[in-house]
mmCIF file of C-alpha atoms in Angstrom:
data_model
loop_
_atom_site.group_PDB
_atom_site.id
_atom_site.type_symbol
_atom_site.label_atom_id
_atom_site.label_comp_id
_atom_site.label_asym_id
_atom_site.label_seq_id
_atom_site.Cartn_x
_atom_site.Cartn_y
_atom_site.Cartn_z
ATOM 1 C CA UNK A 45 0.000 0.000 0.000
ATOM 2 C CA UNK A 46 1.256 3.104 -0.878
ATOM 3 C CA UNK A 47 2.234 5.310 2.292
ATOM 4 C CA UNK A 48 1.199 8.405 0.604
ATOM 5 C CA UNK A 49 -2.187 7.267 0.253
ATOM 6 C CA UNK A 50 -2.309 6.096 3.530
ATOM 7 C CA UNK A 51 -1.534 9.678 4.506
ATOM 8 C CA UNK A 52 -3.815 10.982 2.767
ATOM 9 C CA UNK A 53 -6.381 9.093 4.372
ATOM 10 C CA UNK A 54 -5.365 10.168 7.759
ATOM 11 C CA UNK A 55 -5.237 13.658 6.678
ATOM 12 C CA UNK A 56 -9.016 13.237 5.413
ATOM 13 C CA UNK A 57 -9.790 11.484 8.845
ATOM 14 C CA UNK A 58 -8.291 14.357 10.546
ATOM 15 C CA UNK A 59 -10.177 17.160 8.150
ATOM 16 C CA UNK A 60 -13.467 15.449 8.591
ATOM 17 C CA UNK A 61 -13.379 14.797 12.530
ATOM 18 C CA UNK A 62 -11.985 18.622 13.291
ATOM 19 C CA UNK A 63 -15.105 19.537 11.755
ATOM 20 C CA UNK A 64 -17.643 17.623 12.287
ATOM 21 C CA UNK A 65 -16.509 16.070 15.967
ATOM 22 C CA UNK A 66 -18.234 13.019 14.778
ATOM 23 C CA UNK A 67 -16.281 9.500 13.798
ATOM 24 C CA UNK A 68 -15.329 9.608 10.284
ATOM 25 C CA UNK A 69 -16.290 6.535 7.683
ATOM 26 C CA UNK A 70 -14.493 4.903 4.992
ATOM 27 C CA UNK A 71 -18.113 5.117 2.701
ATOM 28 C CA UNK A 72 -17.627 9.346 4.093
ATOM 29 C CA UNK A 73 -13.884 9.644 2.896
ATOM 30 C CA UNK A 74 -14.824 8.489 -0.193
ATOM 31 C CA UNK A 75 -18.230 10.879 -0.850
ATOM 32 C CA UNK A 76 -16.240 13.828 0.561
ATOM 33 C CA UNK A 77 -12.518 13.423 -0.749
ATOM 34 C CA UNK A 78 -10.910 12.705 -3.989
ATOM 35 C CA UNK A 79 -8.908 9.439 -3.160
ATOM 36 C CA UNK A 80 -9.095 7.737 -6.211
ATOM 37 C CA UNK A 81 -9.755 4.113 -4.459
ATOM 38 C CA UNK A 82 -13.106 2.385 -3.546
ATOM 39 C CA UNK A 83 -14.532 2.005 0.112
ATOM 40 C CA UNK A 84 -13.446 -1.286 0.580
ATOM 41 C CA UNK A 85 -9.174 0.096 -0.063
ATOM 42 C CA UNK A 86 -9.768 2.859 2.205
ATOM 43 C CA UNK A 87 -11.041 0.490 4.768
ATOM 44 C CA UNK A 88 -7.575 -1.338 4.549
ATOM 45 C CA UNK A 89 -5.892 1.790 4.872
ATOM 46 C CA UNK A 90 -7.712 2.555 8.109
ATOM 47 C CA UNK A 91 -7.149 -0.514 9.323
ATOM 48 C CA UNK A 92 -3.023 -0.424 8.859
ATOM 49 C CA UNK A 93 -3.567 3.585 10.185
ATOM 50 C CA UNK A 94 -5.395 1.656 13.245
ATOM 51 C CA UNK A 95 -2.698 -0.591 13.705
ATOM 52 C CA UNK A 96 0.038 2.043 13.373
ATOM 53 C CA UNK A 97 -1.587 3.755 16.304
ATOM 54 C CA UNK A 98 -3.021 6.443 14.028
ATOM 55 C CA UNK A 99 -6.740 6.609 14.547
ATOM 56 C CA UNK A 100 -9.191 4.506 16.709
ATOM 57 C CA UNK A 101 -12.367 3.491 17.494
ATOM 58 C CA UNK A 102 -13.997 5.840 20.292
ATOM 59 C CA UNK A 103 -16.915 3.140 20.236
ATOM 60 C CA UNK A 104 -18.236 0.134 18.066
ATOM 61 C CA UNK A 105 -19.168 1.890 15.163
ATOM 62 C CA UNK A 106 -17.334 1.967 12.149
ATOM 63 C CA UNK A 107 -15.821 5.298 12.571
ATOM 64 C CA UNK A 108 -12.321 5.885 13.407
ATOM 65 C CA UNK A 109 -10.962 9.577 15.022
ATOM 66 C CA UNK A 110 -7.154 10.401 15.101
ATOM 67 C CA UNK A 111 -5.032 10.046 17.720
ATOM 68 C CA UNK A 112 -2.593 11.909 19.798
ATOM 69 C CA UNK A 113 0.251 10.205 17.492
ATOM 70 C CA UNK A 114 -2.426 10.930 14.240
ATOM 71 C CA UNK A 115 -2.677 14.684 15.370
ATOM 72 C CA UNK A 116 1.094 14.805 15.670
ATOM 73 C CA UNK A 117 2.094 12.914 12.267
ATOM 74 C CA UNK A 118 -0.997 15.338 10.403
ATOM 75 C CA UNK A 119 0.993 18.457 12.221
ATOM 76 C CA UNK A 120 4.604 17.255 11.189
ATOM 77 C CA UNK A 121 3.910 16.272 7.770
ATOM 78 C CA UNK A 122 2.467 19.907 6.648
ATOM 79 C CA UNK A 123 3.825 21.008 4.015
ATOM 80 C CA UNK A 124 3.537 24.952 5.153
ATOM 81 C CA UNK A 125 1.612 26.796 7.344
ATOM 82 C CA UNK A 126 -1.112 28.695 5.214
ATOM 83 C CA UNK A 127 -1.273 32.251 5.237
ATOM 84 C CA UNK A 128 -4.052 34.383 6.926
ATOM 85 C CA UNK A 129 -6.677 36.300 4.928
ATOM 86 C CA UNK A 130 -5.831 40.074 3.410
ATOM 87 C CA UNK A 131 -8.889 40.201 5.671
ATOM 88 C CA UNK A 132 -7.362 38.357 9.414
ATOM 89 C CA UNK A 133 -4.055 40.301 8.389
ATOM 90 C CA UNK A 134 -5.785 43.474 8.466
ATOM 91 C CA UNK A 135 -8.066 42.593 11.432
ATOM 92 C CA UNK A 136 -4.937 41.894 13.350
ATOM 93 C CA UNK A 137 -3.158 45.314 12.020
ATOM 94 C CA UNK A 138 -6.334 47.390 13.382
ATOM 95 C CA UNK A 139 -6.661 45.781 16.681
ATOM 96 C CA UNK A 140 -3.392 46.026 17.502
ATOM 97 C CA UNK A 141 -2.596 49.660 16.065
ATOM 98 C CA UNK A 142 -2.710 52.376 19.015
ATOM 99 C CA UNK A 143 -1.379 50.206 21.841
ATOM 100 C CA UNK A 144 -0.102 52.848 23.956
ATOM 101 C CA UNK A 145 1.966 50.781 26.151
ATOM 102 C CA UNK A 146 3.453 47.563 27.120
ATOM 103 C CA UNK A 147 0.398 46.080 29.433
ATOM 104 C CA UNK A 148 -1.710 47.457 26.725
ATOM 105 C CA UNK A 149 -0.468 45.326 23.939
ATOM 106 C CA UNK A 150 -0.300 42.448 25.920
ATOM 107 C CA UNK A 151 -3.998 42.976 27.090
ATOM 108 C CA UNK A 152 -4.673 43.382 23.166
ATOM 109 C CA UNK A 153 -2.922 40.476 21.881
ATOM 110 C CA UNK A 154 -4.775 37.679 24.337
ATOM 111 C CA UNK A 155 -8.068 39.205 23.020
ATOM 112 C CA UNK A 156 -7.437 39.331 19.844
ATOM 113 C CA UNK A 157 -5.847 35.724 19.723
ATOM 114 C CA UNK A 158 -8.523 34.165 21.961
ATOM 115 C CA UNK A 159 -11.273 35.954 18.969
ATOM 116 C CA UNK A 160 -9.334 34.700 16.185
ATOM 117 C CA UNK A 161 -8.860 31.186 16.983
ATOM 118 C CA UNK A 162 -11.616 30.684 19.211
ATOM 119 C CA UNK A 163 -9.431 28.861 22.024
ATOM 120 C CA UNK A 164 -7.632 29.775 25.133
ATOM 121 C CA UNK A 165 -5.590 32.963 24.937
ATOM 122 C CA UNK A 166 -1.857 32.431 26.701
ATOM 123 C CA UNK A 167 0.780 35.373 25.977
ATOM 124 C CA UNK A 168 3.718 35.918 28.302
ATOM 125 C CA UNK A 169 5.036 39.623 29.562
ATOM 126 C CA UNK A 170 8.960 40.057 28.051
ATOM 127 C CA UNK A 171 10.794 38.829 30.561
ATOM 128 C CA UNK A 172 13.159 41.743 32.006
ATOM 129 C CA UNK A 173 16.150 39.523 32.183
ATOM 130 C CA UNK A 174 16.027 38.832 28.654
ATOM 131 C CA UNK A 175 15.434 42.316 27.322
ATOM 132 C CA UNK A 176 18.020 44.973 26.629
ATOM 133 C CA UNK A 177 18.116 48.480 27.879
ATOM 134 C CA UNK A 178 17.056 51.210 25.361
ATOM 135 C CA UNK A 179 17.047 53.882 27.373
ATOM 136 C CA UNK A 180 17.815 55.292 30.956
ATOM 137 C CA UNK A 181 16.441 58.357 32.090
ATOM 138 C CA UNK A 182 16.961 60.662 35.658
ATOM 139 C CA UNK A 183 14.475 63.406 36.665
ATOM 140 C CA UNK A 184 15.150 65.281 39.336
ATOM 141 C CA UNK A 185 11.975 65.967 41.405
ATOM 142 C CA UNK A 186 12.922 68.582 44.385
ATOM 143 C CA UNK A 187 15.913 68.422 46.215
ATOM 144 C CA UNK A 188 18.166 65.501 46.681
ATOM 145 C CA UNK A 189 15.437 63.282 44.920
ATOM 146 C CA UNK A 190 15.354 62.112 41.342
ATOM 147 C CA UNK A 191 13.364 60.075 39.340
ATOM 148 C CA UNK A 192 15.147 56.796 37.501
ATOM 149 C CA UNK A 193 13.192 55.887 34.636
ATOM 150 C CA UNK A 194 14.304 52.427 32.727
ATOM 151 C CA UNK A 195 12.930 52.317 29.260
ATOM 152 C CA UNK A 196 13.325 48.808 27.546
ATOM 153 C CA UNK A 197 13.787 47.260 24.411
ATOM 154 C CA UNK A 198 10.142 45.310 24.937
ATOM 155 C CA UNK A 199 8.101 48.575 25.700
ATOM 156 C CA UNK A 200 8.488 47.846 29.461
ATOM 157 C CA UNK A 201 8.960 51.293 31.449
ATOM 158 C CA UNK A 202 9.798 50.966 35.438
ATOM 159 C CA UNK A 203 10.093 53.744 37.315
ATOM 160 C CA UNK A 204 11.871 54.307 41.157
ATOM 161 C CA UNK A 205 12.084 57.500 42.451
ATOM 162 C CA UNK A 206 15.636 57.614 45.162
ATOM 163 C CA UNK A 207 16.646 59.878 47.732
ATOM 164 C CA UNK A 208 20.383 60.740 46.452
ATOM 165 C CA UNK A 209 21.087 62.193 49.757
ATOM 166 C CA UNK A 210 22.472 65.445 48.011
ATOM 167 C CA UNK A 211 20.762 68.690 46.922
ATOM 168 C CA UNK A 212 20.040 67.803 43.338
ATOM 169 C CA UNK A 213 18.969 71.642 42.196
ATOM 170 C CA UNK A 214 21.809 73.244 42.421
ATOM 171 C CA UNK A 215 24.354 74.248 39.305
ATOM 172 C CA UNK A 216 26.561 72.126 40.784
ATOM 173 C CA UNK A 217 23.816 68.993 41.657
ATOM 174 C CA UNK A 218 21.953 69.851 37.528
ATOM 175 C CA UNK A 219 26.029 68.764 36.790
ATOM 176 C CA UNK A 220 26.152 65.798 38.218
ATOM 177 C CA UNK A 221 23.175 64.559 37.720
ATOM 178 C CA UNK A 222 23.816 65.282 33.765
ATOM 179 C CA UNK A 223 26.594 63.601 34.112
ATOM 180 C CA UNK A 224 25.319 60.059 35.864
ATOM 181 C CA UNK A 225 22.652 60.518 33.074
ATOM 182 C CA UNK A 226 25.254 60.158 30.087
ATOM 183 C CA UNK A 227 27.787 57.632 31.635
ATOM 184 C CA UNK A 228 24.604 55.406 32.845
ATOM 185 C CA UNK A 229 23.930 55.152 29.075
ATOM 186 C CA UNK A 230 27.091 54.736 27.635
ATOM 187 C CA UNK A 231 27.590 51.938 29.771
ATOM 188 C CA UNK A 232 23.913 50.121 29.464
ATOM 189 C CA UNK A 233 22.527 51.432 26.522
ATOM 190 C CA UNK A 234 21.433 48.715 24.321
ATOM 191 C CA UNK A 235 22.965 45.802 26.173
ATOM 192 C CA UNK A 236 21.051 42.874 27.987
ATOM 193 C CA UNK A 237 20.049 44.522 31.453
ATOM 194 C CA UNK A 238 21.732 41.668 33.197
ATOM 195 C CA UNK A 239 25.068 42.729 31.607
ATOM 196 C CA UNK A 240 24.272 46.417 32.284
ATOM 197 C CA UNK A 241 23.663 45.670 35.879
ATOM 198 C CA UNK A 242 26.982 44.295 36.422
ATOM 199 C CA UNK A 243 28.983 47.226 34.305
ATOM 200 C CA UNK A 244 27.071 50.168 36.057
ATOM 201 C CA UNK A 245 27.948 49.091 39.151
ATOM 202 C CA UNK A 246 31.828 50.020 38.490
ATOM 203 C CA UNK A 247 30.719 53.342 37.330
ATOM 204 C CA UNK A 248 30.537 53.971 40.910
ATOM 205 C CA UNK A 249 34.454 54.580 41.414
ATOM 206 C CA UNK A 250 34.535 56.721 38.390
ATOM 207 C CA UNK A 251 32.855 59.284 40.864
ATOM 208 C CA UNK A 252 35.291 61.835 42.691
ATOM 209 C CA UNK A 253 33.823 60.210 46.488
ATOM 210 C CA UNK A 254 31.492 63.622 47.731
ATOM 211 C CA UNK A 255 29.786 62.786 44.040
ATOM 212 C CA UNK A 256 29.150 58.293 44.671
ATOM 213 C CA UNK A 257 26.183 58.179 46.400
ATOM 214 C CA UNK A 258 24.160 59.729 44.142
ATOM 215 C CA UNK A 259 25.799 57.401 41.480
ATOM 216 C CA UNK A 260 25.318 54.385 44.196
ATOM 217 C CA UNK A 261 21.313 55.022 44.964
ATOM 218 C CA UNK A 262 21.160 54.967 40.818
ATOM 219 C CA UNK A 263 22.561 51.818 40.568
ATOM 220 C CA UNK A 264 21.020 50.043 43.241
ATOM 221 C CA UNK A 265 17.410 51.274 41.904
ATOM 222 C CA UNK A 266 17.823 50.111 39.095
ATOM 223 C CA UNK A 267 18.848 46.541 40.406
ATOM 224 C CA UNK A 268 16.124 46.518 42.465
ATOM 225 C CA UNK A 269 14.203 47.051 39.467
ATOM 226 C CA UNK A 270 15.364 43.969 37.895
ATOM 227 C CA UNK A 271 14.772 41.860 40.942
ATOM 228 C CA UNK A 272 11.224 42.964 41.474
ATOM 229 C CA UNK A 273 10.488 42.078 37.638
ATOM 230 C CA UNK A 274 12.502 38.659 37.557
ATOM 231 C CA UNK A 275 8.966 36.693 38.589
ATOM 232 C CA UNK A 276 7.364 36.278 35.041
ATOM 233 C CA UNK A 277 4.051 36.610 34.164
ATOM 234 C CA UNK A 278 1.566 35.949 31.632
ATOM 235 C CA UNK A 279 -2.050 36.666 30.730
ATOM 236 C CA UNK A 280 -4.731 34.913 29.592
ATOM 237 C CA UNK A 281 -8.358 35.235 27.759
ATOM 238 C CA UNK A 282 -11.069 33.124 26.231
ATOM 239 C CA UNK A 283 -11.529 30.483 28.666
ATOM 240 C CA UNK A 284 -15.145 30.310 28.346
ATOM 241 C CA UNK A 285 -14.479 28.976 24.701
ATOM 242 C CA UNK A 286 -13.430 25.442 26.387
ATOM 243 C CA UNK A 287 -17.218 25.584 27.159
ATOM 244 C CA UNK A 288 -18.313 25.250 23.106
ATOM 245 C CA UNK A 289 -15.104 22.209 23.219
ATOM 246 C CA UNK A 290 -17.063 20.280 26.704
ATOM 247 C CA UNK A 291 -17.766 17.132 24.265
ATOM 248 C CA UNK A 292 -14.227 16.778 23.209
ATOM 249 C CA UNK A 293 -12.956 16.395 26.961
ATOM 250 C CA UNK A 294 -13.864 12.803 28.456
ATOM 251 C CA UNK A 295 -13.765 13.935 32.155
ATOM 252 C CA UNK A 296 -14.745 17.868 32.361
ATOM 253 C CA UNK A 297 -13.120 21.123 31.915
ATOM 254 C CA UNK A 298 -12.441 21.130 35.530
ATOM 255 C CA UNK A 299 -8.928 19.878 35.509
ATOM 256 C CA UNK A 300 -7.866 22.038 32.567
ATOM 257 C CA UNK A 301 -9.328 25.483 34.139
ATOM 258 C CA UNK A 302 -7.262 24.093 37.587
ATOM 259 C CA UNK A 303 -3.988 23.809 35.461
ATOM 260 C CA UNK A 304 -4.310 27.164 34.046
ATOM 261 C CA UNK A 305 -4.557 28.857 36.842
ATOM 262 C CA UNK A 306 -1.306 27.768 37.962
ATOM 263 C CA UNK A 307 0.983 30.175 35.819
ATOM 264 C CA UNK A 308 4.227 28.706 36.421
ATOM 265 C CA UNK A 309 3.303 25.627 34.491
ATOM 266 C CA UNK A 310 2.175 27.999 31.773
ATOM 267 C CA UNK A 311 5.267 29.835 31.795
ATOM 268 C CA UNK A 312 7.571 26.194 31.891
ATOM 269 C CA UNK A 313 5.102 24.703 29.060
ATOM 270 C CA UNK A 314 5.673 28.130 26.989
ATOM 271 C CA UNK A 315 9.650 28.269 27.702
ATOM 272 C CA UNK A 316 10.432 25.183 26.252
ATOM 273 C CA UNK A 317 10.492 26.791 22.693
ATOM 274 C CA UNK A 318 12.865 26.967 19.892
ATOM 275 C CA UNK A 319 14.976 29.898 20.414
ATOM 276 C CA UNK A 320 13.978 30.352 17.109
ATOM 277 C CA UNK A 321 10.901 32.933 17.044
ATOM 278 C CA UNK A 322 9.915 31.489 13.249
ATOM 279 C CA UNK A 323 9.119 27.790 15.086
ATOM 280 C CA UNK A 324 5.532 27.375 15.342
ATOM 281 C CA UNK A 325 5.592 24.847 18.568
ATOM 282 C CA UNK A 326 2.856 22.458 18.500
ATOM 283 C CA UNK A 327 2.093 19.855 22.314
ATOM 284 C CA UNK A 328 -0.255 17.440 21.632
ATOM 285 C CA UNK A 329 -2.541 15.619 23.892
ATOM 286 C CA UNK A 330 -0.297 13.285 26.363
ATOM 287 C CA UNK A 331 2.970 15.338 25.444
ATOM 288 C CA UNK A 332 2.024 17.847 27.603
ATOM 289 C CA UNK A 333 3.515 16.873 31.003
ATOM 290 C CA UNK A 334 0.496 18.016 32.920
ATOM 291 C CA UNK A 335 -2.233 15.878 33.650
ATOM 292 C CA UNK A 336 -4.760 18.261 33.634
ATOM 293 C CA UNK A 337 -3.747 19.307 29.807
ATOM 294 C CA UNK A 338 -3.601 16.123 28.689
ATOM 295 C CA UNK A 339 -6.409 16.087 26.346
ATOM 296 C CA UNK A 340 -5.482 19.678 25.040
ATOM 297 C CA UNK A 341 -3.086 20.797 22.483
ATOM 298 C CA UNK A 342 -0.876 24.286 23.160
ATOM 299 C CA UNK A 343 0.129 26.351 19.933
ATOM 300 C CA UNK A 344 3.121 28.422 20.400
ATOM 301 C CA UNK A 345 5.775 30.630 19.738
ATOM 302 C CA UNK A 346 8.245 33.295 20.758
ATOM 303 C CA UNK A 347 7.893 36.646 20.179
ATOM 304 C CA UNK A 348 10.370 39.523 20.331
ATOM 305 C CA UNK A 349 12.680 41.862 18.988
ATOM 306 C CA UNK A 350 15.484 41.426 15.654
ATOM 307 C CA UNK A 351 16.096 37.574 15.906
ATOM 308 C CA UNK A 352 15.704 37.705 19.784
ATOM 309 C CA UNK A 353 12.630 35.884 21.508
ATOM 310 C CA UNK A 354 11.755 37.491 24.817
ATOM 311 C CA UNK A 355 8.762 35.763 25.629
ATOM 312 C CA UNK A 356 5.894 33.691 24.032
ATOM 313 C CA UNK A 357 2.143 33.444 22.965
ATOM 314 C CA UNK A 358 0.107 30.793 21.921
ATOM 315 C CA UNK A 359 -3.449 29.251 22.149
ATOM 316 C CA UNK A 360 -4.143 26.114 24.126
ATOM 317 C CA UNK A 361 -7.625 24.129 22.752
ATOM 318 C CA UNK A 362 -9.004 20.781 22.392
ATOM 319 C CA UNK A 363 -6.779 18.280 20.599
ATOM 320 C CA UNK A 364 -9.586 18.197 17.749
ATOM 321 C CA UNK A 365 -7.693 21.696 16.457
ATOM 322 C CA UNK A 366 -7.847 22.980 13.399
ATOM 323 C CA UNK A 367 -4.072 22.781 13.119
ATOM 324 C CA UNK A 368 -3.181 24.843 10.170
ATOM 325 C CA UNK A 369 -5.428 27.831 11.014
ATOM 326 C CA UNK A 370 -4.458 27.818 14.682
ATOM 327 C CA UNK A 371 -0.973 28.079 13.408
ATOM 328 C CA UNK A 372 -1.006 29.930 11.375
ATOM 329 C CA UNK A 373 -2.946 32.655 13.196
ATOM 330 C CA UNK A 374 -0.601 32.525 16.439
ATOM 331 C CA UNK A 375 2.649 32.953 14.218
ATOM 332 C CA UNK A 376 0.916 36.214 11.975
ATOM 333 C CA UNK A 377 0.485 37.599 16.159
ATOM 334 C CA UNK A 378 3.451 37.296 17.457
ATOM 335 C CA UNK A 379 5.107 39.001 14.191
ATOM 336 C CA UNK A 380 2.833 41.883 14.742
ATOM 337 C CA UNK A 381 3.391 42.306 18.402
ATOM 338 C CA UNK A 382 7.543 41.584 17.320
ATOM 339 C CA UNK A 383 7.006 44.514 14.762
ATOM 340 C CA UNK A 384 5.262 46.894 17.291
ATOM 341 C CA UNK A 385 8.616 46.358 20.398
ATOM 342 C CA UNK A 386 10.903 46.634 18.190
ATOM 343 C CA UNK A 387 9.859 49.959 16.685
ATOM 344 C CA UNK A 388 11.008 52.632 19.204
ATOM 345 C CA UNK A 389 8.109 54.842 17.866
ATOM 346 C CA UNK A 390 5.267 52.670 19.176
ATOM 347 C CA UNK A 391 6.348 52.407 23.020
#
């Protein structure tokens, strides 16, 4: 038997159940696919597919539905992931236009994916330690206090406002603090903030010693602003569409909505990407590694700035998924939200 064919067939199998959630026929492949062989060959082509551990029977009947290893052969032997509509592409362009901040187009992008594919929303906040510095700003605001603004690469902004010990409004204090401004910059300007942190902290002994503590409480705010921001987060939308999916779970929904509340098996499930933020990364069924999502499938990939990936997004759904579109749509998002961080002019 050719195995071509027999791929075919599964690909029909898999078509036909994503759609109709019913067990799919030999006499059905036939009425609704081109295969060029009677009923009775595609029946011996399920029944190697069977035996392969491809498809199986839910019930008695003589309708077959993929598997987890049928879902994952269908995913790995796509050809190409389609592209979206002129008319998703623009959707996505609109929604996403505007975002005025960082929390905003993270707040955007769940939406928007959780209305596109109609599944579970899951997009991760950059994390700080793996986004560089674009900017570092000091405003003094009365006396020996000044504001020290961090502006990163990913749109994040954090803000600490330090008591410098030192009268700040002065010709003398206007100086300095001019100075700190400029050498903070040249030193951490667009490098990873964890290499930043270590080279601004010798700045310090560049500073005649009347001048180092206002270059020391600098410094250490801006640490403190890394470790504050080193716990990662992510966001989520759309559960209620596991509601219109309730058939295609053989328990309940229950132990799915208890495994996405805890986050930090969201944010291990999405970090173990391809560094690569082109890879489309598809878990299906029993790969994931938690129970609870075991009879779900999580789309994903990284998202970021240039060639780095920061974070991730993806979609998590039922493992009866219409593959292609699902990734198809969570790869055109996280090029958009790459395009907005990395132009300065957006954050």
């Amino acid at each position: 038997m050719s195995e071509d064919r027999r791929l075919h067939v599964l690909r029909a199998i898999v078509q036909d159940y994503v759609q109709t959630s019913e067990p799919v026929g030999s006499k059905a492949l036939v009425e609704r696919h081109q295969l060029g062989v009677s009923a009775a060959t595609v029946r011996n082509d399920m029944a190697l597919l069977e035996e392969e551990g491809l498809i199986h029977a839910p019930h008695t009947s003589a309708g077959r539905v993929p598997t987890d290893l049928g879902y994952r052969v269908f995913v790995d032997r796509l050809s190409e992931i389609k592209p979206l509509s002129r008319g998703e592409r623009t959707a996505i362009t609109q929604f996403l236009h505007g975002a005025v901040d960082l929390d905003d187009i993270v707040d955007r992008t769940v939406r928007l994916l959780a209305s596109l594919t109609r599944q579970v929303a899951v997009v991760q906040y950059p994390s700080l330690t793996r986004s560089t510095v674009r900017h570092i700003e000091l405003v003094p605001v009365g006396g020996p206090r000044v504001m020290v603004v961090l502006i990163v690469n990913t749109g994040r902004v954090e803000q600490r406002i330090v008591d410098t010990g030192r009268d700040l409004t002065t010709v003398d204090g206007e100086a300095l603090v001019a100075r700190v401004r400029t050498r903070i910059n040249d030193v951490a300007a667009g490098v990873p903030f964890r290499v930043a942190a270590t080279s601004l902290r010798t700045l310090v002994e560049e500073f005649p010693e009347g001048d180092r503590h206002v270059i020391e409480s600098v410094v250490t705010a801006l640490e403190e602003a890394l470790v504050e921001e080193r716990e990662e987060r992510v966001v989520l939308a759309g559960q209620a569409n596991l509601a219109r999916s309730r058939g295609d779970f053989p328990r309940s929904i229950g132990p799915i909505l208890e495994a996405l509340e805890e986050h930090v098996v969201l944010l291990r499930l999405l970090g173990e990407l391809s560094e690569d933020p082109e890879v489309v990364s598809v878990r299906i069924g029993h790969e994931n590694p938690v129970s609870g999502l075991q009879s779900t499938s999580l789309v994903s990939v990284g998202y970021g700035t240039g060639n780095e990936r920061v974070a991730s997004l993806g979609v998590l759904g039922p493992t009866r998924m219409d593959y292609p579109t699902t990734m198809a749509a969570v790869r055109a998002v996280a090029r958009y939200v790459s395009d907005i961080l990395g132009d300065p002019r957006s954050n």
